[in-house]
CSV table of C-alpha atoms and ligand atoms in Angstrom, one decimal:
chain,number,residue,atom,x,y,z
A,113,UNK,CA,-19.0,-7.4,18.3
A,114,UNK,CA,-16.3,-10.3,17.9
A,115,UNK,CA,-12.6,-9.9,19.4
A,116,UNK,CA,-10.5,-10.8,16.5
A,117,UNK,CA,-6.7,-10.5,16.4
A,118,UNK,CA,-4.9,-7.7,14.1
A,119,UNK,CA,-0.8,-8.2,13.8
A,120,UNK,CA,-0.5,-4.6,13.0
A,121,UNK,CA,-1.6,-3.9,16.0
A,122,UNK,CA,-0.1,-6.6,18.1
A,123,UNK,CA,-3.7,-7.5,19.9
A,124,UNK,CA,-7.2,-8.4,19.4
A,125,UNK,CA,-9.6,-5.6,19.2
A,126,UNK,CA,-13.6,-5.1,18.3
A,127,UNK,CA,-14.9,-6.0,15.0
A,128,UNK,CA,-18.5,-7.1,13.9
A,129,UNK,CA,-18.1,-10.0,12.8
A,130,UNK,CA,-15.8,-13.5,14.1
A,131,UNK,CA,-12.5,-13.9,12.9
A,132,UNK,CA,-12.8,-15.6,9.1
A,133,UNK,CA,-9.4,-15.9,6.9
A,134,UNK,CA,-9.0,-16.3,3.2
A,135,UNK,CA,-6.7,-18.8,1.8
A,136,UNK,CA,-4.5,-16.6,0.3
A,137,UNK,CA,-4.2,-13.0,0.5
A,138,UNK,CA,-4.3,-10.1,-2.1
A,139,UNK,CA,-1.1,-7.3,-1.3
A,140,UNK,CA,1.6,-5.1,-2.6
A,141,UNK,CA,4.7,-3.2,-1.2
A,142,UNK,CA,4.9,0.2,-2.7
A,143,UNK,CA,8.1,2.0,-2.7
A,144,UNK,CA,7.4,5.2,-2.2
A,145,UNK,CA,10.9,6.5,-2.7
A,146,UNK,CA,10.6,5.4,-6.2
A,147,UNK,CA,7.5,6.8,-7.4
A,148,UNK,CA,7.6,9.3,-10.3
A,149,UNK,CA,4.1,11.1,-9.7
A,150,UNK,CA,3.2,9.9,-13.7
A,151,UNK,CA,0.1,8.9,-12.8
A,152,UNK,CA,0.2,5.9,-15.3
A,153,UNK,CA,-1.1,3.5,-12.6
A,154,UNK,CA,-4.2,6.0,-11.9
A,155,UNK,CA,-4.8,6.8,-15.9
A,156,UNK,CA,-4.5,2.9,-16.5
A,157,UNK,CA,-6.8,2.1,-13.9
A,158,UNK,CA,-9.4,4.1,-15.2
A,159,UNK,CA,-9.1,3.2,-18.6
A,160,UNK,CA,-9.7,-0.1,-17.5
A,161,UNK,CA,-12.5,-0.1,-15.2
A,162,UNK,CA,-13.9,3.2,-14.7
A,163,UNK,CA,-14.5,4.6,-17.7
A,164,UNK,CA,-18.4,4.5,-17.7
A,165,UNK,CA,-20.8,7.6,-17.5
A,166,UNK,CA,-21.6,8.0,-13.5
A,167,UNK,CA,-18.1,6.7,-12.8
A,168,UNK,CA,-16.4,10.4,-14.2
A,169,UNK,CA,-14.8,11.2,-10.5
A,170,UNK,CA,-14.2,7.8,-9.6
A,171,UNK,CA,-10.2,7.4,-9.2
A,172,UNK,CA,-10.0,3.5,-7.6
A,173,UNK,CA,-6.4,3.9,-7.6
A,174,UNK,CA,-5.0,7.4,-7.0
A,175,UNK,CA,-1.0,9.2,-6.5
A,176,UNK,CA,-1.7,12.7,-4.2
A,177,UNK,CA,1.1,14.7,-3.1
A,178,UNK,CA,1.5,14.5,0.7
A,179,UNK,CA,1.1,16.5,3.4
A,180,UNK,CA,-1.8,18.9,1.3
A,181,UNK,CA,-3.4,16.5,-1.2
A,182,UNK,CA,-5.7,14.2,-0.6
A,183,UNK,CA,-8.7,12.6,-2.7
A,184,UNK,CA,-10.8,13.1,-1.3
A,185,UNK,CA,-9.8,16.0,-0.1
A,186,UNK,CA,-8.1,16.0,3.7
A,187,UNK,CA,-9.2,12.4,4.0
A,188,UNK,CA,-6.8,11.5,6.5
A,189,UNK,CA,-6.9,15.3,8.4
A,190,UNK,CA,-10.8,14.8,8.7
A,191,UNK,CA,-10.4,11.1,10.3
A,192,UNK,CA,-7.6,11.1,12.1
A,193,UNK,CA,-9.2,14.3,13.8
A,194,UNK,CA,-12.3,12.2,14.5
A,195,UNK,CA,-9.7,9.5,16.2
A,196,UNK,CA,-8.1,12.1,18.3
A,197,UNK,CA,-11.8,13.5,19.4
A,198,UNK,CA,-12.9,10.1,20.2
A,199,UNK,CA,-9.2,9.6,22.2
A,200,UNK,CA,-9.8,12.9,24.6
A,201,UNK,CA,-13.9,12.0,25.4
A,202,UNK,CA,-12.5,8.5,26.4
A,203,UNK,CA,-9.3,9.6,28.0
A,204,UNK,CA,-7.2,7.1,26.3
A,205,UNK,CA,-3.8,7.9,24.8
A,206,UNK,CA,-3.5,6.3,21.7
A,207,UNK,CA,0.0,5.0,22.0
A,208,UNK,CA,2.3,2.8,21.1
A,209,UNK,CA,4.1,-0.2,23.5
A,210,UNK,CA,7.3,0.1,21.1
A,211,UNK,CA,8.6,-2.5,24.3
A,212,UNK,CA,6.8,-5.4,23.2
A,213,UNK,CA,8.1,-6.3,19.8
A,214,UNK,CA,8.4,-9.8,18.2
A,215,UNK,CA,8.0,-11.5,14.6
A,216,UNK,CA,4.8,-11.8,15.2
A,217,UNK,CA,4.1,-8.0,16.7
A,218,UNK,CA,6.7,-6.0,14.7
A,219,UNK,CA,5.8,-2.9,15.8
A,220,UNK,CA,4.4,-2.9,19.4
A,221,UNK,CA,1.0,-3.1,20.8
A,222,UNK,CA,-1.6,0.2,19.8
A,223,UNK,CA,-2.9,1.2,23.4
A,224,UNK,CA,-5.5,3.9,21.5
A,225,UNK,CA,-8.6,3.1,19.8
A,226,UNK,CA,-9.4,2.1,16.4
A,227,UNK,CA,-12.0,3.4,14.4
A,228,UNK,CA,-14.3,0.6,15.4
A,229,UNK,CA,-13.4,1.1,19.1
A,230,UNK,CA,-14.1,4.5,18.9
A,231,UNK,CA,-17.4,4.5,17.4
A,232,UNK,CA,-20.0,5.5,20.0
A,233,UNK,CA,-22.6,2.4,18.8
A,234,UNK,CA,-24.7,4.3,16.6
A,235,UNK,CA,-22.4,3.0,13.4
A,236,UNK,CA,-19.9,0.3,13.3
A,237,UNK,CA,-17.2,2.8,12.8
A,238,UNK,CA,-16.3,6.2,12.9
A,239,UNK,CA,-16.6,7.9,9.8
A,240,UNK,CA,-17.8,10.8,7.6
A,241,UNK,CA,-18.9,10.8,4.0
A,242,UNK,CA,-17.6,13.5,1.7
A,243,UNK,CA,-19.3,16.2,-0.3
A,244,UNK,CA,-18.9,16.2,-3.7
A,245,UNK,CA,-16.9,19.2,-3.7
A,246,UNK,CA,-14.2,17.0,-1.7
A,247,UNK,CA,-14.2,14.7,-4.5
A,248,UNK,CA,-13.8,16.7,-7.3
A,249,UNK,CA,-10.0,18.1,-7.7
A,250,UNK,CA,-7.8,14.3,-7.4
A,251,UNK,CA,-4.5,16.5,-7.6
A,252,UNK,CA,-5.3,19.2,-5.5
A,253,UNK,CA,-1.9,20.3,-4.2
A,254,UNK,CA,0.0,18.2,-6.3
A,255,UNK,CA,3.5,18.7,-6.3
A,256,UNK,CA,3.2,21.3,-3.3
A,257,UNK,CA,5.8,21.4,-1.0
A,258,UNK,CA,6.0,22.3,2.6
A,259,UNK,CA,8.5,24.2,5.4
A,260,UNK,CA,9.5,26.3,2.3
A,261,UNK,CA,12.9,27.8,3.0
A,262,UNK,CA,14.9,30.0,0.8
A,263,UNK,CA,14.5,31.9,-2.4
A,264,UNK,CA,11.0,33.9,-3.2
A,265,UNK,CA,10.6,31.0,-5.3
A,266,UNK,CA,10.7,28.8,-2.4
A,267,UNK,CA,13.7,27.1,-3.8
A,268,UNK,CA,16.2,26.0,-1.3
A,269,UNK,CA,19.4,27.5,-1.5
A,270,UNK,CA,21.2,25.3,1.1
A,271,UNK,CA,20.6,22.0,-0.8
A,272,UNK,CA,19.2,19.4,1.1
A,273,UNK,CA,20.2,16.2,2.8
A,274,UNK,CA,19.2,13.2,4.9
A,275,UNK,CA,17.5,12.2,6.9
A,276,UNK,CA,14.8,15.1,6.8
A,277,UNK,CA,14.7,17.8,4.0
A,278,UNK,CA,13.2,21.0,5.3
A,279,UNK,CA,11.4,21.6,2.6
A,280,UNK,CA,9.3,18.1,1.6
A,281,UNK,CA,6.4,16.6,0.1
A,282,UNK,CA,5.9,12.6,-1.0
A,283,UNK,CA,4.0,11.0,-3.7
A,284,UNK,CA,1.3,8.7,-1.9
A,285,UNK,CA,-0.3,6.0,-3.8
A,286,UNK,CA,-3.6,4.7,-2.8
A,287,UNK,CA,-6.4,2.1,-3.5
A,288,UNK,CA,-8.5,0.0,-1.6
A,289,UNK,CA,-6.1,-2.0,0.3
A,290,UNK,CA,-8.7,-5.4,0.9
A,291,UNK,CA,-8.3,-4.8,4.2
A,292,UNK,CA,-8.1,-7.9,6.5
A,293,UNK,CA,-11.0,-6.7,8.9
A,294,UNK,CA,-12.6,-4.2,6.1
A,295,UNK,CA,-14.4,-1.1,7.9
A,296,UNK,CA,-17.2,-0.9,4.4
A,297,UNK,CA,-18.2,-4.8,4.8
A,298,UNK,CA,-18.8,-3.9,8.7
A,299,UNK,CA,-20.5,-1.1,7.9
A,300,UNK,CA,-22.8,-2.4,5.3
A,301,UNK,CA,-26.4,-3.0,6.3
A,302,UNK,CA,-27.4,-5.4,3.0
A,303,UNK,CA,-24.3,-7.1,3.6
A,304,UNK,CA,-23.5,-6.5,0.1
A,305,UNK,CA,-20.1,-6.5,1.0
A,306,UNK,CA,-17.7,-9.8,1.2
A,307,UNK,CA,-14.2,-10.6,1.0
A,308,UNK,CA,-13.0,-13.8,-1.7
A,309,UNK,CA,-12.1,-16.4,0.3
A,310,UNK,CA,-9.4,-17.8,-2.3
A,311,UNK,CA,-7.4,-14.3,-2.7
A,312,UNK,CA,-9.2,-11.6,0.1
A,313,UNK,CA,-10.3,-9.7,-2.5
A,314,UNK,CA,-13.1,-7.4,-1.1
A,315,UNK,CA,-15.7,-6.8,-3.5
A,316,UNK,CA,-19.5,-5.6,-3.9
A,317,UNK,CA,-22.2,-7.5,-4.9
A,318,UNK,CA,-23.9,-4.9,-7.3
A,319,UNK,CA,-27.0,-6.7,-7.0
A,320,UNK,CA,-27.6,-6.8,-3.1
A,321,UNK,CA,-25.8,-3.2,-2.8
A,322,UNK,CA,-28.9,-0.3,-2.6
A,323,UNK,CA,-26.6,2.8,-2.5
A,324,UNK,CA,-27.0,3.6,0.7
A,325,UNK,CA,-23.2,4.4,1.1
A,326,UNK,CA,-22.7,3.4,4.5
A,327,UNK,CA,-19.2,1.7,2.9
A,328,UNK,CA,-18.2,5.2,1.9
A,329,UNK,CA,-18.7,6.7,5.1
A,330,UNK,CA,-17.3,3.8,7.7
A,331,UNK,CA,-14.0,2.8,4.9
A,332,UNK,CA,-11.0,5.4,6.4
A,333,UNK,CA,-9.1,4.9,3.0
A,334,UNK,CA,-12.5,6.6,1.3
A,335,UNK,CA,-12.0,3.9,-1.1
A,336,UNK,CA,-15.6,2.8,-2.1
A,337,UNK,CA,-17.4,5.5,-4.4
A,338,UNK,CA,-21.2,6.0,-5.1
A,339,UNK,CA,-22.1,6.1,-8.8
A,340,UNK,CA,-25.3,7.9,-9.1
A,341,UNK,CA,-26.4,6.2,-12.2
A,342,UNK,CA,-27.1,3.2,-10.9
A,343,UNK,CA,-27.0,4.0,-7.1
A,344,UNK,CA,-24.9,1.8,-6.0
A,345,UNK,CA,-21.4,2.1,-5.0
A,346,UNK,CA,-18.3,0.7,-6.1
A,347,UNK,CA,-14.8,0.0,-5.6
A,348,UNK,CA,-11.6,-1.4,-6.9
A,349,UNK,CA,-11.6,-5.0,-7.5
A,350,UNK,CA,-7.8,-6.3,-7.1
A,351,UNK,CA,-8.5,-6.5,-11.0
A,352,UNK,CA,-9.8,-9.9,-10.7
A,353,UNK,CA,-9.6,-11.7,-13.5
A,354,UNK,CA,-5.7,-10.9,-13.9
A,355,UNK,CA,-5.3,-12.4,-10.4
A,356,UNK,CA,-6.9,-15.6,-10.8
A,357,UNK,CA,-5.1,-16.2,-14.3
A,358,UNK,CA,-7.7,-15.9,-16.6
A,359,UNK,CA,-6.6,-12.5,-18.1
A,360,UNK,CA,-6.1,-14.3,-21.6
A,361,UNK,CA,-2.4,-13.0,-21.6
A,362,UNK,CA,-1.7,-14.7,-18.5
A,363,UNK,CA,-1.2,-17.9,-19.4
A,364,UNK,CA,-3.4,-19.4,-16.4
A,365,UNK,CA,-1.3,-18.1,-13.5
A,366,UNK,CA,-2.1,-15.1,-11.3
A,367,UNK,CA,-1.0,-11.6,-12.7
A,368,UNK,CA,0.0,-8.3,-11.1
A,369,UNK,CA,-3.4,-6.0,-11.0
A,370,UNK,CA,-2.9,-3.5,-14.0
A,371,UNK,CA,-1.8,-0.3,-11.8
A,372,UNK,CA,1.3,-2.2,-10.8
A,373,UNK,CA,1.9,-4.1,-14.0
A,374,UNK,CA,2.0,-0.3,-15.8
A,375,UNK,CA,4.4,1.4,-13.8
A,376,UNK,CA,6.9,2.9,-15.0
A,377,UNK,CA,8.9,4.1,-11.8
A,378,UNK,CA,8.8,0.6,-10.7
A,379,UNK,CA,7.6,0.4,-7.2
A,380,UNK,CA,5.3,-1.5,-7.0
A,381,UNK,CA,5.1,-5.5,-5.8
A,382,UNK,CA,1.9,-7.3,-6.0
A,383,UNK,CA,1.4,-11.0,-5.3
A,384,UNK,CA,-1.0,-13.5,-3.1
A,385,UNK,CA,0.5,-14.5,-0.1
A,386,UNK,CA,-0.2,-17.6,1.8
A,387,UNK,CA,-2.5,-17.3,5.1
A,388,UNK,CA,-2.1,-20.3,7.7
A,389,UNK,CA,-4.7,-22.3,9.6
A,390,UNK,CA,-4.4,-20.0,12.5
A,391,UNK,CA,-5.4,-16.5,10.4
A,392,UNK,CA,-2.0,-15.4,10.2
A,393,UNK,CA,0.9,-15.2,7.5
A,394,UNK,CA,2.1,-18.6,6.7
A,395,UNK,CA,5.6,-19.0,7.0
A,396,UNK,CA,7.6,-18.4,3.5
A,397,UNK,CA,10.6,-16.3,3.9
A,398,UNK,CA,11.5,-16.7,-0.3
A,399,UNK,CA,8.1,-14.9,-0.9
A,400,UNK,CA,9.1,-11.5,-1.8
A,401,UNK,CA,6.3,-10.0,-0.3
A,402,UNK,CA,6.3,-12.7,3.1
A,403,UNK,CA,10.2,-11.5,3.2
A,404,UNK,CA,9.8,-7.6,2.9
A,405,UNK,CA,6.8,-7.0,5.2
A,406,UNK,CA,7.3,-9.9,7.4
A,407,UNK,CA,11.0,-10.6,7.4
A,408,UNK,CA,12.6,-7.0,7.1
A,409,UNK,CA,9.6,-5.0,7.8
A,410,UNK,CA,10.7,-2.4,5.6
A,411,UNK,CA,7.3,-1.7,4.5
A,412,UNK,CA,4.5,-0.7,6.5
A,413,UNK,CA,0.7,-0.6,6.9
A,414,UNK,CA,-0.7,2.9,6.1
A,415,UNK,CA,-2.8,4.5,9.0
A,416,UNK,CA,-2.3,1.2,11.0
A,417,UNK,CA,-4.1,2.8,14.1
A,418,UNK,CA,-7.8,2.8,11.9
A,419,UNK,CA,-7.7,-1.1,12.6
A,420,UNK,CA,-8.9,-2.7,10.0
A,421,UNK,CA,-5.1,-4.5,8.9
A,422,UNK,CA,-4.8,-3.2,5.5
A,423,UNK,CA,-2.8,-5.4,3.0
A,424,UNK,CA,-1.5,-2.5,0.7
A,425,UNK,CA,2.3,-1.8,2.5
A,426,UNK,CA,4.8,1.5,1.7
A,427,UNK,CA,8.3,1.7,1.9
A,428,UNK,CA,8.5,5.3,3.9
A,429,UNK,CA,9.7,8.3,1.6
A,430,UNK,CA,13.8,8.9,3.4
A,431,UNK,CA,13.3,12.5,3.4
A,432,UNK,CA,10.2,13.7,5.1
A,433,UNK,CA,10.1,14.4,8.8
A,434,UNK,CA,9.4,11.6,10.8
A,435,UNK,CA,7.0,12.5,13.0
A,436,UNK,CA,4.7,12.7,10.4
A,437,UNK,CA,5.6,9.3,8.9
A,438,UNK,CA,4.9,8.0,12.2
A,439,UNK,CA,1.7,9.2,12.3
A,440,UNK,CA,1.1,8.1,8.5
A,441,UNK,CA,3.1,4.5,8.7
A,442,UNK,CA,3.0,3.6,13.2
A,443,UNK,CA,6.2,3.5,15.1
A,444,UNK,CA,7.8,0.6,12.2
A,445,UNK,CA,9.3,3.3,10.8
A,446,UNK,CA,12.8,4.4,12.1
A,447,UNK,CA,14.1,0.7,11.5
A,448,UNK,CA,12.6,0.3,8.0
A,449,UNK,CA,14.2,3.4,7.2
A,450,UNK,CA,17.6,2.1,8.3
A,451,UNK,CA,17.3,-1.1,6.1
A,452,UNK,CA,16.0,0.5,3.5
A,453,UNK,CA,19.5,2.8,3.6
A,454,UNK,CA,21.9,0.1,3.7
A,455,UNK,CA,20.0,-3.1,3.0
A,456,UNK,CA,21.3,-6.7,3.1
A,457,UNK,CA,23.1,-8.8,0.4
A,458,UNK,CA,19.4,-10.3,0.4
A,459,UNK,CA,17.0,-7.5,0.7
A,460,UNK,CA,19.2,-5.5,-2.0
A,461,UNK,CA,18.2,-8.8,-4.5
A,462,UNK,CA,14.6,-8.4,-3.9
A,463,UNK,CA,14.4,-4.8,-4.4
A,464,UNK,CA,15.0,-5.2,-7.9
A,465,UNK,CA,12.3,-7.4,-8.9
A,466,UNK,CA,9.8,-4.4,-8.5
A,467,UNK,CA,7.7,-4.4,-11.8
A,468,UNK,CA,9.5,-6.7,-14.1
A,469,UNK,CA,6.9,-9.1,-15.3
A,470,UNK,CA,3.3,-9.0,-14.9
A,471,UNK,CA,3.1,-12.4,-13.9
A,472,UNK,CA,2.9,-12.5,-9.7
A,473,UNK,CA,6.2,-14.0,-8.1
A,474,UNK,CA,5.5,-16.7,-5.7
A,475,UNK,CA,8.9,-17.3,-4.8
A,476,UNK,CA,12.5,-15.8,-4.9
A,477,UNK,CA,16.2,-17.7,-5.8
A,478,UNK,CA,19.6,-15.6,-5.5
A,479,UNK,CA,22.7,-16.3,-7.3
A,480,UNK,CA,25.5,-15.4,-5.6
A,481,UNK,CA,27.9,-12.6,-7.4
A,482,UNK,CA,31.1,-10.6,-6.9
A,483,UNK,CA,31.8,-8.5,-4.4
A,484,UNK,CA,31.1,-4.6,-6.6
A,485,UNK,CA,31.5,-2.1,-4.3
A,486,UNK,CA,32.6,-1.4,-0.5
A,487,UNK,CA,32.1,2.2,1.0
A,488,UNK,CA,30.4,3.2,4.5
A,489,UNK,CA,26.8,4.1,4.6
A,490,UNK,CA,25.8,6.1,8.1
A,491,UNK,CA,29.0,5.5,9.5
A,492,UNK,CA,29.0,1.8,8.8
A,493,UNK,CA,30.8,-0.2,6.6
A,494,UNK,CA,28.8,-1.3,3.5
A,495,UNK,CA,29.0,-4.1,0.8
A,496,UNK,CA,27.3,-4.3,-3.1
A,497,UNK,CA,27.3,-7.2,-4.7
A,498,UNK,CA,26.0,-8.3,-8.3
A,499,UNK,CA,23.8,-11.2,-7.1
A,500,UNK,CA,21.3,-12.6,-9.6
A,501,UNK,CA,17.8,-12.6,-8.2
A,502,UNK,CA,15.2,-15.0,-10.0
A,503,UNK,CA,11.5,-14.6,-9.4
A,504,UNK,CA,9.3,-17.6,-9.9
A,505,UNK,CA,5.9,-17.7,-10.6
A,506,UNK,CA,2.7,-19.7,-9.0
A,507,UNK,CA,3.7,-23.0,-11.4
A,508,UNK,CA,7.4,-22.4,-9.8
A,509,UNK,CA,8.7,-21.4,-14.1
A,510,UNK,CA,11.5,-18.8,-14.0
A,511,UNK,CA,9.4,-15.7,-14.3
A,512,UNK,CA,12.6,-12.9,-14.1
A,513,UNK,CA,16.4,-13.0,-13.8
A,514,UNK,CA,18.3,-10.2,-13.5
A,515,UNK,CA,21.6,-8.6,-11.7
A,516,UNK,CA,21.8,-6.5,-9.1
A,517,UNK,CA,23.9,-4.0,-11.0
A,518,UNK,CA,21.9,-3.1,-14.0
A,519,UNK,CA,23.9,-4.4,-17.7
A,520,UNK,CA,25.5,-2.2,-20.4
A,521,UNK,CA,25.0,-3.5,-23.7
A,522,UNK,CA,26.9,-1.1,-26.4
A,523,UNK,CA,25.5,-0.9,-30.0
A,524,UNK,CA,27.3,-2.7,-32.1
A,525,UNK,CA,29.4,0.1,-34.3
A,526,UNK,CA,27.5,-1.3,-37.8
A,527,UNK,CA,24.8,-0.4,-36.3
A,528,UNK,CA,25.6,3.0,-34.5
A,529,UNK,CA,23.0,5.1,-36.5
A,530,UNK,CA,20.2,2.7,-36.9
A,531,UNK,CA,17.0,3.2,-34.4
B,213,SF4,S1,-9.7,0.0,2.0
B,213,SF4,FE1,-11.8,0.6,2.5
B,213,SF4,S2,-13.0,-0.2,0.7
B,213,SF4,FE2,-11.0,-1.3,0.7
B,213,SF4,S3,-11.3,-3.2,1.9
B,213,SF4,FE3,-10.5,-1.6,3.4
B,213,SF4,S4,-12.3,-0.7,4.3
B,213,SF4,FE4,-13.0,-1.8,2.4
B,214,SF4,S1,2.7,4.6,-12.2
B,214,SF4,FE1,4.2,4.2,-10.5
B,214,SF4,S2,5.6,5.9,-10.6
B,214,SF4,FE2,3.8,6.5,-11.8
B,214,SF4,S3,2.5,7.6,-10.2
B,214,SF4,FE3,1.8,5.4,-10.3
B,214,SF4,S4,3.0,4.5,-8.6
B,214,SF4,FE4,4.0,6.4,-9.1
């Protein structure tokens, strides 16, 4: 085992193999407060690359309703368990030093174990592989609520407010996040397993992989899936082609994958960002993605405390009880939350360019705009203004303009009854 530094975690900790970077890194902010439930990213997803016979219950990206759904089914319950177990033999607390916070830690230091740590030596990593019967329902629960107050219908009848509705779910959106220290590439004995060194893409070789499914047990996202027609397994692939720019609609620079390019509720960010000589972020504070996770940490690592530094980040749902989204997002949560309610004249900008071209934005440029509305958010005095935010894309070509506060056009009154 290697000691190899993870920044979600604000220390090194145990991993198999020695610390290795790519050059640029595949990620995403997902803005979970946005999302719809349409399952256009998941549908899109499979139409795309999982569409084959063997592949029928394969979801590479999937939307379950949180705190009952899962796919597969009580992923996180069944692991996070496992964690606390491996916690109480060890008599370790797994905490969080919320004390030592910097740009470089912005959440603390994790005093528990990951899921690497807490492995007893027989695996690389904690882990469990599901039954089939756990794979077979990807909406179980959707749209189920929780702490049900209120009519027989379960409706509320005193309305709800912020910051915590009592009765609550959230949509969660999941794929393989190419994890910066991925638990299935530890885990894999044919070393099948390997992460692009030009975007950190994690993919398997289908020709070394023998099905043994050793990524599907040790992965705590459950992301890889066997196929039992050609007993291998497989898993997302950051949709490849699209992010190296030779998608022939892409005009040679790096797309969005297709679930974020698809939807509709427009949450989702993807882009590569920059990784410097010593392993970590480079520098770029007008990278959208560099500015939101890095800059403003208002989006967060999901299940941090597994270890393995994922690179898929959430903006936290404002209404569910916080304890749980501590559990879900680490102790980052409470100040992204703030932001995220009364963001800067800056971070207000960048929220909008969430799914407006496919192209990837490598860079952000704000126009400055009036002053559109003051009011008081929290007890604080808050200002709106219509800035114009312009994403660029990898060749630096004006990718997306647009205003802060969205544009009326009226139909011309020749026109009022034409479609
Ligand atoms: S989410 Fe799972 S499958 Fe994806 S890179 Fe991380 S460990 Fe591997
Ligand atoms: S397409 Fe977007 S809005 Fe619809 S379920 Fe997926 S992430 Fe949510």
């Amino acid at each position: 085992m290697a000691d190899v530094y993870n920044w979600h975690l604000g220390r090194k900790m145990k991993y198999v193999y020695p610390e290795a970077h790519p050059q640029k890194q595949f990620a995403a902010v997902l803005n979970i407060n946005r999302c719809i439930g349409c399952q256009t990213c998941t549908g899109t997803c499979k139409a795309t690359w999982t569409f084959s016979k063997g592949q029928e219950y394969m979801w590479w990206n999937n939307v379950e309703t949180k705190p009952y759904g899962g796919y597969p089914q009580h992923w996180d319950v069944k692991l996070l368990q496992m964690l606390d177990d491996a916690h109480q033999k060890a008599n370790v607390k797994a905490e969080w030093d919320t004390r030592q916070t910097n740009p470089n830690t912005p959440y603390g230091v994790y005093n528990g174990l990951t899921i690497t740590e807490a492995s007893d030596g027989s695996q690389q990593a904690i882990g469990y592989i599901p039954p089939d019967t756990e794979w077979r329902a990807p909406l179980i629960f959707e749209d189920t609520a929780t702490g049900y107050k209120g009519d027989n219908l379960g409706i509320s009848t005193d309305g709800a407010s912020l910051p915590e509705h009592q009765t609550w779910f959230f949509y969660l959106q999941r794929l393989c996040n190419h994890c910066t220290y991925p638990a299935c590439a530890a885990a894999c004995p044919r070393k099948a397993i390997y992460k692009r060194p030009e975007d950190g893409i994690v993919l398997i070789d289908q020709s070394r992989c023998r099905g043994y499914r050793k990524c599907v047990e040790q992965c705590p996202y459950k992301k890889p899936m066997y196929r039992g027609t050609t007993r291998t397994s497989e898993k997302c692939i950051g949709c490849y082609p699209r992010v190296e720019g030779t998608d022939p609609l892409s005009e040679g620079v790096p797309m969005e994958t297709r679930c974020m390019a698809v939807c509709p509720g427009k949450i989702r960010l993807n882009g590569l960002v920059t990784i410097g000589g010593d392993g970590q972020w480079a520098e770029d504070p007008k990278h959208p993605l560099y500015f939101l996770i890095k800059l403003e940490n208002i989006a967060l690592p999901l299940y941090p405390q597994f270890g393995t530094e994922p690179n898929i980040y959430y903006i936290p749902p404002r209404w569910a009880p916080r304890a749980y989204l501590h559990q879900m997002f680490g102790p980052g949560v409470d100040a992204a939350l703030e932001k995220y309610a009364a963001p800067s004249r800056e971070l207000l900008a960048v929220l909008q360019l969430f799914r407006t071209t496919q192209r990837m934005i490598f860079r952000f440029e704000i126009e400055e705009g009036p002053l559109v509305l003051e009011t008081e958010v929290g007890g604080k005095p808050w200002k709106m203004y219509n800035d114009t935010v312009i994403g660029l894309d990898a060749k630096g070509r004006e990718a997306v303009r647009l205003s802060v506060v969205e544009p009326i056009h009226e139909r011309p009154p020749e026109r009022m009854n034409s479609i």
